[in-house]
Each structure stands twice: as C-alpha cells, then as structure tokens.
Amino acid sequence: MITEVLIAIFVIICVSALPTLFRDISVNFFAFLVEIKNTFLSLLHPLDITYGMGIQRPVFPQIFYHYKESVLLIVASLLISTILAFLLTYLILLVFQTIKGKIMWFLTIIESLPDIFYIIALQFLTIMSFKKTGTLLFNVASAGDDRAFFLPIVCLSLPLTLLLTKFLIQQFEKEQGKLYVEYAVTKGMKPLYIFNIHIFKNVLFSLYHYSKTAIWFVISNLVILEYMFNMTGIIYFIFRKSPEIFVIGILMIYLPLYLIYRICDWLIPPVVRGEAID
C-alpha cells in the first residue's frame, strides 16, 4: 500500500513537471528533471509554499477552506444522485414497466445534452425568476461571502442521476434474468421482496465497482462548475500554474479516495468483491 502511494506521488510530480518538458516547442528533458527535483524539495516544506499574483499568501491552511467547499459539493451530489437514481429505477421497473422504453428514450435524450446546458439553463431560470418576483431564490455565482451552493449541487447531481439510473436499470435487468430470481419467483416471493432482498445487494456491489467512474465524472464536471459559478474550490488551486500546488491539490483528491477504496476492499469479502452473488 505504501509503495503504491509513493509511486502515485512520483507519477503526479512527473505530471506536474510535464509543461517544462515540452516548453518552447521542443523537448527539454534536463529542465524536466530539474523541475521534478525542485517540486520534490518544495513539497518537503509545504508550509513555505505560497500562491497569488503580487502579494504571496501561504497555501496552508487556506487551501483547506476551499477544499472543504469542493468536498461538500462532491459528497452532496453523489449522495443525492445515488438516492434519486435508486428511486427512479424502482419506479421505472416496478411501476412504469409498460412505458419503460419511452422513459429510457427520454433519459437518453436528456443525457445527450452537454453538461454546460444545465448550468446555463438553471442560471437563466433563476435570473428570470428574480426579474419577475424580485426574490433571488439561489445564488447564481459566488461573490465574496455569498457562496453559490444549491445550483452547483443541482448541476452536478442532475447528469449523474441520469447516468446512474441507466446503469442501475441495466444491472437490475441483468440480475432479473438470473436463475436465482426465477427460483425465488417459483417460491412465490413478491417482486418487491426479490428486488430488496436478493437483487439489491448484488446491484449494490456492481454500483461500488462503478462508483469510481461516477466520482471521476463528478470531478471532471467540477472543473466547468467552478468556472461557471465563480467558485474557488480545490480546482482553483490545482490550476495555479504552480507544480507544487498542483501536486498538493491532486493528492488531496487522490489520497482520501484511495484510502476509502482500500478500506472497502478489506471489508468486503473476496467472494463478494470479485463478482456479484448469485
């Protein structure tokens, strides 16, 4: 585990130095090595690392404030999207099974819209509502102490909910075709009971494996979101054109996720971790 983390840190440091390698439309390997060395030495004294144009400010502890804002957005959108995706999946498969094809077509159409469309549409509707009523329901951008939270969470949750719903429907239908479900039906078990007791836990483990894709999806959208809502989250620091701050920002995202997945892998029995239970 320690070896994996050290290799990851080394790779991230190398990535942070890549702009030096290709500077001035030529390959400068010596400058690349010097940049890696300087970045590594700077990281040995993290409290001395500064940021800012003109007036230099220490990165720590300021970065924790912005990191907390990004983590809040990511966690909230993941939780909301997962809950909504399960609710939609249950409704589609148990209540609206007869029109499932039309619903899936509609979800595909919405999902095909670019993520930036949701951001602009929600900001536009909020501004139009403010012009009509004189009441600003939600902040459309962060400014000073007025932080935009509700709309960014909605913008992150909406496309992720669609993505997870389509994935869950596919997984539930895949499980429904297995022998253990047919056996449960012949035993007279009700569909809702089979869903909740037998299928749900297998789909849950499939969702665990898929969660890495979902998290990457959210983080990639966070780049656009912070720009559109004038937010200063962890992405704001990562793109400060400073290799040391880039490494710190990426590690603050990578290390917690790495630890969470390693702990989950330890807790989940091997027979379950490898493949869903039949």
PDB file of C-alpha atoms in Angstrom, residues 12-278:
ATOM      1  CA  ILE A  12       1.799  13.078 -10.018  1.00  0.00           C
ATOM      2  CA  ILE A  13       5.043  15.036  -9.511  1.00  0.00           C
ATOM      3  CA  CYS A  14       6.183  13.981 -13.009  1.00  0.00           C
ATOM      4  CA  VAL A  15       2.848  15.089 -14.472  1.00  0.00           C
ATOM      5  CA  SER A  16       3.144  18.452 -12.708  1.00  0.00           C
ATOM      6  CA  ALA A  17       6.519  18.972 -14.423  1.00  0.00           C
ATOM      7  CA  LEU A  18       5.340  17.991 -17.932  1.00  0.00           C
ATOM      8  CA  PRO A  19       4.865  21.614 -19.146  1.00  0.00           C
ATOM      9  CA  THR A  20       8.621  22.082 -18.620  1.00  0.00           C
ATOM     10  CA  LEU A  21       9.402  19.058 -20.766  1.00  0.00           C
ATOM     11  CA  PHE A  22       7.620  20.485 -23.827  1.00  0.00           C
ATOM     12  CA  ARG A  23       8.421  24.180 -23.338  1.00  0.00           C
ATOM     13  CA  ASP A  24       9.183  26.313 -26.450  1.00  0.00           C
ATOM     14  CA  ILE A  25       8.002  23.594 -28.882  1.00  0.00           C
ATOM     15  CA  SER A  26      10.956  21.371 -28.029  1.00  0.00           C
ATOM     16  CA  VAL A  27      11.730  18.549 -25.641  1.00  0.00           C
ATOM     17  CA  ASN A  28      13.890  19.677 -22.718  1.00  0.00           C
ATOM     18  CA  PHE A  29      14.476  16.574 -20.631  1.00  0.00           C
ATOM     19  CA  PHE A  30      17.098  18.219 -18.398  1.00  0.00           C
ATOM     20  CA  ALA A  31      14.717  21.042 -17.438  1.00  0.00           C
ATOM     21  CA  PHE A  32      12.067  18.399 -16.799  1.00  0.00           C
ATOM     22  CA  LEU A  33      14.317  16.581 -14.315  1.00  0.00           C
ATOM     23  CA  VAL A  34      15.258  19.866 -12.612  1.00  0.00           C
ATOM     24  CA  GLU A  35      11.558  20.746 -12.247  1.00  0.00           C
ATOM     25  CA  ILE A  36      10.841  17.330 -10.688  1.00  0.00           C
ATOM     26  CA  LYS A  37      13.705  17.836  -8.234  1.00  0.00           C
ATOM     27  CA  ASN A  38      12.603  21.385  -7.318  1.00  0.00           C
ATOM     28  CA  THR A  39       8.986  20.295  -6.867  1.00  0.00           C
ATOM     29  CA  PHE A  40      10.031  17.417  -4.635  1.00  0.00           C
ATOM     30  CA  LEU A  41      12.227  19.703  -2.492  1.00  0.00           C
ATOM     31  CA  SER A  42       9.403  22.247  -2.188  1.00  0.00           C
ATOM     32  CA  LEU A  43       6.994  19.550  -1.030  1.00  0.00           C
ATOM     33  CA  LEU A  44       9.368  18.717   1.809  1.00  0.00           C
ATOM     34  CA  HIS A  45       8.498  22.147   3.248  1.00  0.00           C
ATOM     35  CA  PRO A  46       4.769  22.508   2.493  1.00  0.00           C
ATOM     36  CA  LEU A  47       4.233  25.390   4.932  1.00  0.00           C
ATOM     37  CA  ASP A  48       6.608  27.556   2.861  1.00  0.00           C
ATOM     38  CA  ILE A  49       4.621  27.097  -0.387  1.00  0.00           C
ATOM     39  CA  THR A  50       2.766  30.262  -1.411  1.00  0.00           C
ATOM     40  CA  TYR A  51       0.273  31.323  -4.074  1.00  0.00           C
ATOM     41  CA  GLY A  52      -1.109  34.555  -5.519  1.00  0.00           C
ATOM     42  CA  MET A  53      -0.113  37.230  -8.002  1.00  0.00           C
ATOM     43  CA  GLY A  54       1.817  40.069  -6.433  1.00  0.00           C
ATOM     44  CA  ILE A  55       1.116  39.506  -2.745  1.00  0.00           C
ATOM     45  CA  GLN A  56       2.107  35.941  -1.918  1.00  0.00           C
ATOM     46  CA  ARG A  57      -0.009  34.045   0.608  1.00  0.00           C
ATOM     47  CA  PRO A  58       0.751  30.695   2.243  1.00  0.00           C
ATOM     48  CA  VAL A  59      -1.169  27.791   0.707  1.00  0.00           C
ATOM     49  CA  PHE A  60      -1.768  26.266   4.132  1.00  0.00           C
ATOM     50  CA  PRO A  61      -4.194  26.461   5.814  1.00  0.00           C
ATOM     51  CA  GLN A  62      -6.142  28.496   3.186  1.00  0.00           C
ATOM     52  CA  ILE A  63      -6.400  25.552   0.799  1.00  0.00           C
ATOM     53  CA  PHE A  64      -8.375  23.554   3.388  1.00  0.00           C
ATOM     54  CA  TYR A  65     -11.199  26.114   3.291  1.00  0.00           C
ATOM     55  CA  HIS A  66     -11.535  25.777  -0.494  1.00  0.00           C
ATOM     56  CA  TYR A  67     -11.030  22.012  -0.324  1.00  0.00           C
ATOM     57  CA  LYS A  68     -13.947  21.734   2.135  1.00  0.00           C
ATOM     58  CA  GLU A  69     -16.193  23.569  -0.336  1.00  0.00           C
ATOM     59  CA  SER A  70     -15.351  21.176  -3.171  1.00  0.00           C
ATOM     60  CA  VAL A  71     -15.710  18.080  -0.977  1.00  0.00           C
ATOM     61  CA  LEU A  72     -19.126  19.280   0.179  1.00  0.00           C
ATOM     62  CA  LEU A  73     -20.263  19.645  -3.429  1.00  0.00           C
ATOM     63  CA  ILE A  74     -18.913  16.233  -4.433  1.00  0.00           C
ATOM     64  CA  VAL A  75     -20.329  14.325  -1.448  1.00  0.00           C
ATOM     65  CA  ALA A  76     -23.728  16.049  -1.636  1.00  0.00           C
ATOM     66  CA  SER A  77     -24.097  15.422  -5.371  1.00  0.00           C
ATOM     67  CA  LEU A  78     -23.034  11.770  -5.034  1.00  0.00           C
ATOM     68  CA  LEU A  79     -25.495  11.104  -2.208  1.00  0.00           C
ATOM     69  CA  ILE A  80     -28.393  12.927  -3.850  1.00  0.00           C
ATOM     70  CA  SER A  81     -27.751  11.314  -7.244  1.00  0.00           C
ATOM     71  CA  THR A  82     -27.499   7.802  -5.803  1.00  0.00           C
ATOM     72  CA  ILE A  83     -30.744   8.135  -3.824  1.00  0.00           C
ATOM     73  CA  LEU A  84     -32.620   9.650  -6.777  1.00  0.00           C
ATOM     74  CA  ALA A  85     -31.222   7.041  -9.184  1.00  0.00           C
ATOM     75  CA  PHE A  86     -32.450   4.163  -6.981  1.00  0.00           C
ATOM     76  CA  LEU A  87     -35.884   5.787  -6.615  1.00  0.00           C
ATOM     77  CA  LEU A  88     -36.183   6.320 -10.385  1.00  0.00           C
ATOM     78  CA  THR A  89     -35.011   2.770 -11.084  1.00  0.00           C
ATOM     79  CA  TYR A  90     -37.604   1.301  -8.723  1.00  0.00           C
ATOM     80  CA  LEU A  91     -40.354   3.462 -10.230  1.00  0.00           C
ATOM     81  CA  ILE A  92     -39.428   2.566 -13.811  1.00  0.00           C
ATOM     82  CA  LEU A  93     -39.033  -1.185 -13.208  1.00  0.00           C
ATOM     83  CA  LEU A  94     -41.872  -1.733 -10.735  1.00  0.00           C
ATOM     84  CA  VAL A  95     -44.472   0.912 -11.607  1.00  0.00           C
ATOM     85  CA  PHE A  96     -43.853   2.149 -15.151  1.00  0.00           C
ATOM     86  CA  GLN A  97     -42.577  -1.096 -16.695  1.00  0.00           C
ATOM     87  CA  THR A  98     -45.036  -0.816 -19.616  1.00  0.00           C
ATOM     88  CA  ILE A  99     -43.608   2.526 -20.763  1.00  0.00           C
ATOM     89  CA  LYS A 100     -40.016   1.771 -19.800  1.00  0.00           C
ATOM     90  CA  GLY A 101     -38.845   2.066 -23.419  1.00  0.00           C
ATOM     91  CA  LYS A 102     -40.219   5.604 -23.761  1.00  0.00           C
ATOM     92  CA  ILE A 103     -38.720   6.638 -20.416  1.00  0.00           C
ATOM     93  CA  MET A 104     -35.297   5.253 -21.403  1.00  0.00           C
ATOM     94  CA  TRP A 105     -35.520   7.131 -24.717  1.00  0.00           C
ATOM     95  CA  PHE A 106     -36.341  10.340 -22.828  1.00  0.00           C
ATOM     96  CA  LEU A 107     -33.440   9.793 -20.399  1.00  0.00           C
ATOM     97  CA  THR A 108     -31.071   9.225 -23.340  1.00  0.00           C
ATOM     98  CA  ILE A 109     -32.196  12.498 -24.960  1.00  0.00           C
ATOM     99  CA  ILE A 110     -31.635  14.460 -21.734  1.00  0.00           C
ATOM    100  CA  GLU A 111     -28.317  12.734 -21.085  1.00  0.00           C
ATOM    101  CA  SER A 112     -27.076  13.677 -24.564  1.00  0.00           C
ATOM    102  CA  LEU A 113     -27.299  17.379 -23.683  1.00  0.00           C
ATOM    103  CA  PRO A 114     -23.929  18.886 -22.734  1.00  0.00           C
ATOM    104  CA  ASP A 115     -23.444  19.431 -19.008  1.00  0.00           C
ATOM    105  CA  ILE A 116     -22.926  23.141 -19.540  1.00  0.00           C
ATOM    106  CA  PHE A 117     -26.517  23.319 -20.839  1.00  0.00           C
ATOM    107  CA  TYR A 118     -27.885  22.517 -17.350  1.00  0.00           C
ATOM    108  CA  ILE A 119     -25.692  25.188 -15.771  1.00  0.00           C
ATOM    109  CA  ILE A 120     -26.697  27.931 -18.194  1.00  0.00           C
ATOM    110  CA  ALA A 121     -30.392  26.913 -18.148  1.00  0.00           C
ATOM    111  CA  LEU A 122     -30.606  26.910 -14.336  1.00  0.00           C
ATOM    112  CA  GLN A 123     -28.752  30.225 -14.049  1.00  0.00           C
ATOM    113  CA  PHE A 124     -31.050  31.725 -16.706  1.00  0.00           C
ATOM    114  CA  LEU A 125     -34.226  30.481 -14.974  1.00  0.00           C
ATOM    115  CA  THR A 126     -33.023  31.798 -11.611  1.00  0.00           C
ATOM    116  CA  ILE A 127     -32.297  35.241 -13.084  1.00  0.00           C
ATOM    117  CA  MET A 128     -35.663  35.314 -14.898  1.00  0.00           C
ATOM    118  CA  SER A 129     -37.410  34.380 -11.652  1.00  0.00           C
ATOM    119  CA  PHE A 130     -35.569  37.206  -9.872  1.00  0.00           C
ATOM    120  CA  LYS A 131     -36.695  39.698 -12.524  1.00  0.00           C
ATOM    121  CA  LYS A 132     -40.340  38.565 -12.197  1.00  0.00           C
ATOM    122  CA  THR A 133     -40.569  38.262  -8.412  1.00  0.00           C
ATOM    123  CA  GLY A 134     -37.744  40.435  -7.100  1.00  0.00           C
ATOM    124  CA  THR A 135     -36.575  37.497  -4.963  1.00  0.00           C
ATOM    125  CA  LEU A 136     -33.286  35.761  -5.688  1.00  0.00           C
ATOM    126  CA  LEU A 137     -34.036  32.127  -4.870  1.00  0.00           C
ATOM    127  CA  PHE A 138     -30.436  30.898  -5.200  1.00  0.00           C
ATOM    128  CA  ASN A 139     -27.055  32.500  -5.814  1.00  0.00           C
ATOM    129  CA  VAL A 140     -26.082  32.138  -9.483  1.00  0.00           C
ATOM    130  CA  ALA A 141     -22.415  32.801  -8.697  1.00  0.00           C
ATOM    131  CA  SER A 142     -20.128  33.097  -5.699  1.00  0.00           C
ATOM    132  CA  ALA A 143     -19.124  36.628  -4.721  1.00  0.00           C
ATOM    133  CA  GLY A 144     -17.259  37.344  -1.510  1.00  0.00           C
ATOM    134  CA  ASP A 145     -19.024  35.690   1.410  1.00  0.00           C
ATOM    135  CA  ASP A 146     -22.131  34.918  -0.697  1.00  0.00           C
ATOM    136  CA  ARG A 147     -21.390  31.396  -1.853  1.00  0.00           C
ATOM    137  CA  ALA A 148     -23.321  29.537  -4.559  1.00  0.00           C
ATOM    138  CA  PHE A 149     -24.143  26.036  -3.331  1.00  0.00           C
ATOM    139  CA  PHE A 150     -27.648  24.949  -4.277  1.00  0.00           C
ATOM    140  CA  LEU A 151     -27.392  25.411  -8.053  1.00  0.00           C
ATOM    141  CA  PRO A 152     -23.902  23.830  -8.302  1.00  0.00           C
ATOM    142  CA  ILE A 153     -25.152  20.775  -6.387  1.00  0.00           C
ATOM    143  CA  VAL A 154     -28.172  20.522  -8.709  1.00  0.00           C
ATOM    144  CA  CYS A 155     -25.950  20.895 -11.786  1.00  0.00           C
ATOM    145  CA  LEU A 156     -23.626  18.158 -10.544  1.00  0.00           C
ATOM    146  CA  SER A 157     -26.443  15.849  -9.428  1.00  0.00           C
ATOM    147  CA  LEU A 158     -28.671  16.039 -12.500  1.00  0.00           C
ATOM    148  CA  PRO A 159     -26.384  14.435 -15.154  1.00  0.00           C
ATOM    149  CA  LEU A 160     -25.022  11.972 -12.595  1.00  0.00           C
ATOM    150  CA  THR A 161     -28.554  10.881 -11.655  1.00  0.00           C
ATOM    151  CA  LEU A 162     -29.298  10.135 -15.312  1.00  0.00           C
ATOM    152  CA  LEU A 163     -26.035   8.219 -15.682  1.00  0.00           C
ATOM    153  CA  LEU A 164     -26.616   6.138 -12.537  1.00  0.00           C
ATOM    154  CA  THR A 165     -30.273   5.477 -13.359  1.00  0.00           C
ATOM    155  CA  LYS A 166     -29.405   3.964 -16.745  1.00  0.00           C
ATOM    156  CA  PHE A 167     -26.636   1.903 -15.123  1.00  0.00           C
ATOM    157  CA  LEU A 168     -28.894   0.651 -12.310  1.00  0.00           C
ATOM    158  CA  ILE A 169     -31.698  -0.291 -14.717  1.00  0.00           C
ATOM    159  CA  GLN A 170     -29.223  -2.344 -16.763  1.00  0.00           C
ATOM    160  CA  GLN A 171     -27.883  -4.047 -13.642  1.00  0.00           C
ATOM    161  CA  PHE A 172     -31.345  -4.791 -12.183  1.00  0.00           C
ATOM    162  CA  GLU A 173     -32.500  -6.258 -15.511  1.00  0.00           C
ATOM    163  CA  LYS A 174     -29.301  -8.303 -15.753  1.00  0.00           C
ATOM    164  CA  GLU A 175     -29.924  -9.730 -12.288  1.00  0.00           C
ATOM    165  CA  GLN A 176     -33.601 -10.366 -13.075  1.00  0.00           C
ATOM    166  CA  GLY A 177     -32.560 -12.787 -15.817  1.00  0.00           C
ATOM    167  CA  LYS A 178     -30.543 -14.994 -13.468  1.00  0.00           C
ATOM    168  CA  LEU A 179     -31.651 -18.365 -12.170  1.00  0.00           C
ATOM    169  CA  TYR A 180     -31.845 -17.395  -8.514  1.00  0.00           C
ATOM    170  CA  VAL A 181     -34.532 -14.804  -9.352  1.00  0.00           C
ATOM    171  CA  GLU A 182     -36.591 -17.361 -11.306  1.00  0.00           C
ATOM    172  CA  TYR A 183     -36.260 -19.729  -8.361  1.00  0.00           C
ATOM    173  CA  ALA A 184     -37.451 -17.001  -5.983  1.00  0.00           C
ATOM    174  CA  VAL A 185     -40.455 -16.320  -8.225  1.00  0.00           C
ATOM    175  CA  THR A 186     -41.417 -20.005  -8.291  1.00  0.00           C
ATOM    176  CA  LYS A 187     -41.225 -19.988  -4.483  1.00  0.00           C
ATOM    177  CA  GLY A 188     -43.980 -17.339  -4.526  1.00  0.00           C
ATOM    178  CA  MET A 189     -41.870 -14.379  -3.380  1.00  0.00           C
ATOM    179  CA  LYS A 190     -43.238 -10.955  -4.257  1.00  0.00           C
ATOM    180  CA  PRO A 191     -41.322  -8.810  -6.834  1.00  0.00           C
ATOM    181  CA  LEU A 192     -40.610  -6.038  -4.296  1.00  0.00           C
ATOM    182  CA  TYR A 193     -39.194  -8.573  -1.814  1.00  0.00           C
ATOM    183  CA  ILE A 194     -36.959 -10.118  -4.509  1.00  0.00           C
ATOM    184  CA  PHE A 195     -35.776  -6.643  -5.510  1.00  0.00           C
ATOM    185  CA  ASN A 196     -34.984  -5.517  -1.971  1.00  0.00           C
ATOM    186  CA  ILE A 197     -33.506  -8.708  -0.524  1.00  0.00           C
ATOM    187  CA  HIS A 198     -31.907 -10.674  -3.362  1.00  0.00           C
ATOM    188  CA  ILE A 199     -31.244  -8.327  -6.276  1.00  0.00           C
ATOM    189  CA  PHE A 200     -30.469  -5.123  -4.384  1.00  0.00           C
ATOM    190  CA  LYS A 201     -27.327  -6.385  -2.640  1.00  0.00           C
ATOM    191  CA  ASN A 202     -25.870  -7.729  -5.902  1.00  0.00           C
ATOM    192  CA  VAL A 203     -26.593  -4.457  -7.693  1.00  0.00           C
ATOM    193  CA  LEU A 204     -25.091  -2.568  -4.761  1.00  0.00           C
ATOM    194  CA  PHE A 205     -21.738  -4.291  -5.271  1.00  0.00           C
ATOM    195  CA  SER A 206     -21.908  -3.574  -9.012  1.00  0.00           C
ATOM    196  CA  LEU A 207     -22.546   0.062  -8.113  1.00  0.00           C
ATOM    197  CA  TYR A 208     -19.499   0.007  -5.827  1.00  0.00           C
ATOM    198  CA  HIS A 209     -17.306  -1.004  -8.776  1.00  0.00           C
ATOM    199  CA  TYR A 210     -18.965   1.634 -10.967  1.00  0.00           C
ATOM    200  CA  SER A 211     -18.570   4.351  -8.315  1.00  0.00           C
ATOM    201  CA  LYS A 212     -15.019   5.158  -9.479  1.00  0.00           C
ATOM    202  CA  THR A 213     -16.437   6.160 -12.868  1.00  0.00           C
ATOM    203  CA  ALA A 214     -19.133   8.228 -11.151  1.00  0.00           C
ATOM    204  CA  ILE A 215     -16.598  10.049  -8.956  1.00  0.00           C
ATOM    205  CA  TRP A 216     -14.369  10.787 -11.936  1.00  0.00           C
ATOM    206  CA  PHE A 217     -17.467  12.079 -13.770  1.00  0.00           C
ATOM    207  CA  VAL A 218     -18.251  14.463 -10.893  1.00  0.00           C
ATOM    208  CA  ILE A 219     -14.670  15.711 -10.531  1.00  0.00           C
ATOM    209  CA  SER A 220     -14.353  16.377 -14.272  1.00  0.00           C
ATOM    210  CA  ASN A 221     -17.618  18.349 -14.192  1.00  0.00           C
ATOM    211  CA  LEU A 222     -16.347  20.262 -11.171  1.00  0.00           C
ATOM    212  CA  VAL A 223     -13.799  21.972 -13.423  1.00  0.00           C
ATOM    213  CA  ILE A 224     -16.569  23.552 -15.528  1.00  0.00           C
ATOM    214  CA  LEU A 225     -18.754  24.194 -12.494  1.00  0.00           C
ATOM    215  CA  GLU A 226     -16.170  26.171 -10.523  1.00  0.00           C
ATOM    216  CA  TYR A 227     -15.535  28.360 -13.557  1.00  0.00           C
ATOM    217  CA  MET A 228     -19.208  28.971 -14.383  1.00  0.00           C
ATOM    218  CA  PHE A 229     -20.217  29.728 -10.778  1.00  0.00           C
ATOM    219  CA  ASN A 230     -17.077  31.750  -9.987  1.00  0.00           C
ATOM    220  CA  MET A 231     -16.189  29.295  -7.229  1.00  0.00           C
ATOM    221  CA  THR A 232     -12.742  28.978  -5.675  1.00  0.00           C
ATOM    222  CA  GLY A 233     -12.659  25.296  -4.783  1.00  0.00           C
ATOM    223  CA  ILE A 234      -9.774  22.859  -4.988  1.00  0.00           C
ATOM    224  CA  ILE A 235      -9.746  23.106  -8.809  1.00  0.00           C
ATOM    225  CA  TYR A 236      -8.931  26.811  -8.430  1.00  0.00           C
ATOM    226  CA  PHE A 237      -5.704  25.807  -6.673  1.00  0.00           C
ATOM    227  CA  ILE A 238      -4.823  22.901  -8.968  1.00  0.00           C
ATOM    228  CA  PHE A 239      -4.633  25.216 -11.980  1.00  0.00           C
ATOM    229  CA  ARG A 240      -2.488  27.892 -10.309  1.00  0.00           C
ATOM    230  CA  LYS A 241       0.385  27.102 -12.748  1.00  0.00           C
ATOM    231  CA  SER A 242       2.470  26.013  -9.777  1.00  0.00           C
ATOM    232  CA  PRO A 243       3.701  22.388  -9.846  1.00  0.00           C
ATOM    233  CA  GLU A 244       3.837  22.203  -6.025  1.00  0.00           C
ATOM    234  CA  ILE A 245       0.234  23.361  -5.612  1.00  0.00           C
ATOM    235  CA  PHE A 246      -0.859  21.084  -8.470  1.00  0.00           C
ATOM    236  CA  VAL A 247       0.647  18.088  -6.656  1.00  0.00           C
ATOM    237  CA  ILE A 248      -0.911  19.103  -3.325  1.00  0.00           C
ATOM    238  CA  GLY A 249      -4.346  19.603  -4.906  1.00  0.00           C
ATOM    239  CA  ILE A 250      -4.306  16.282  -6.772  1.00  0.00           C
ATOM    240  CA  LEU A 251      -3.099  14.435  -3.661  1.00  0.00           C
ATOM    241  CA  MET A 252      -5.885  15.977  -1.578  1.00  0.00           C
ATOM    242  CA  ILE A 253      -8.348  14.374  -4.020  1.00  0.00           C
ATOM    243  CA  TYR A 254      -6.467  11.136  -4.652  1.00  0.00           C
ATOM    244  CA  LEU A 255      -5.355  10.067  -1.162  1.00  0.00           C
ATOM    245  CA  PRO A 256      -8.786  10.121   0.598  1.00  0.00           C
ATOM    246  CA  LEU A 257     -10.374   8.211  -2.303  1.00  0.00           C
ATOM    247  CA  TYR A 258      -7.522   5.694  -2.348  1.00  0.00           C
ATOM    248  CA  LEU A 259      -7.872   5.056   1.399  1.00  0.00           C
ATOM    249  CA  ILE A 260     -11.674   4.741   1.204  1.00  0.00           C
ATOM    250  CA  TYR A 261     -11.479   2.156  -1.598  1.00  0.00           C
ATOM    251  CA  ARG A 262      -8.704   0.220   0.120  1.00  0.00           C
ATOM    252  CA  ILE A 263     -10.739   0.066   3.353  1.00  0.00           C
ATOM    253  CA  CYS A 264     -13.821  -1.057   1.397  1.00  0.00           C
ATOM    254  CA  ASP A 265     -11.765  -3.750  -0.350  1.00  0.00           C
ATOM    255  CA  TRP A 266     -10.601  -5.019   3.025  1.00  0.00           C
ATOM    256  CA  LEU A 267     -14.111  -5.017   4.485  1.00  0.00           C
ATOM    257  CA  ILE A 268     -15.860  -6.677   1.534  1.00  0.00           C
ATOM    258  CA  PRO A 269     -15.346 -10.474   1.495  1.00  0.00           C
ATOM    259  CA  PRO A 270     -13.300 -11.680  -1.534  1.00  0.00           C
ATOM    260  CA  VAL A 271     -16.128 -13.878  -2.815  1.00  0.00           C
ATOM    261  CA  VAL A 272     -18.369 -10.831  -2.970  1.00  0.00           C
ATOM    262  CA  ARG A 273     -15.739  -8.366  -4.178  1.00  0.00           C
ATOM    263  CA  GLY A 274     -14.881 -10.277  -7.303  1.00  0.00           C
ATOM    264  CA  GLU A 275     -18.344 -10.905  -8.706  1.00  0.00           C
ATOM    265  CA  ALA A 276     -21.950 -10.433  -7.679  1.00  0.00           C
ATOM    266  CA  ILE A 277     -23.554 -13.133  -5.574  1.00  0.00           C
ATOM    267  CA  ASP A 278     -25.939 -15.467  -7.273  1.00  0.00           C
TER     268      ASP A 278
END
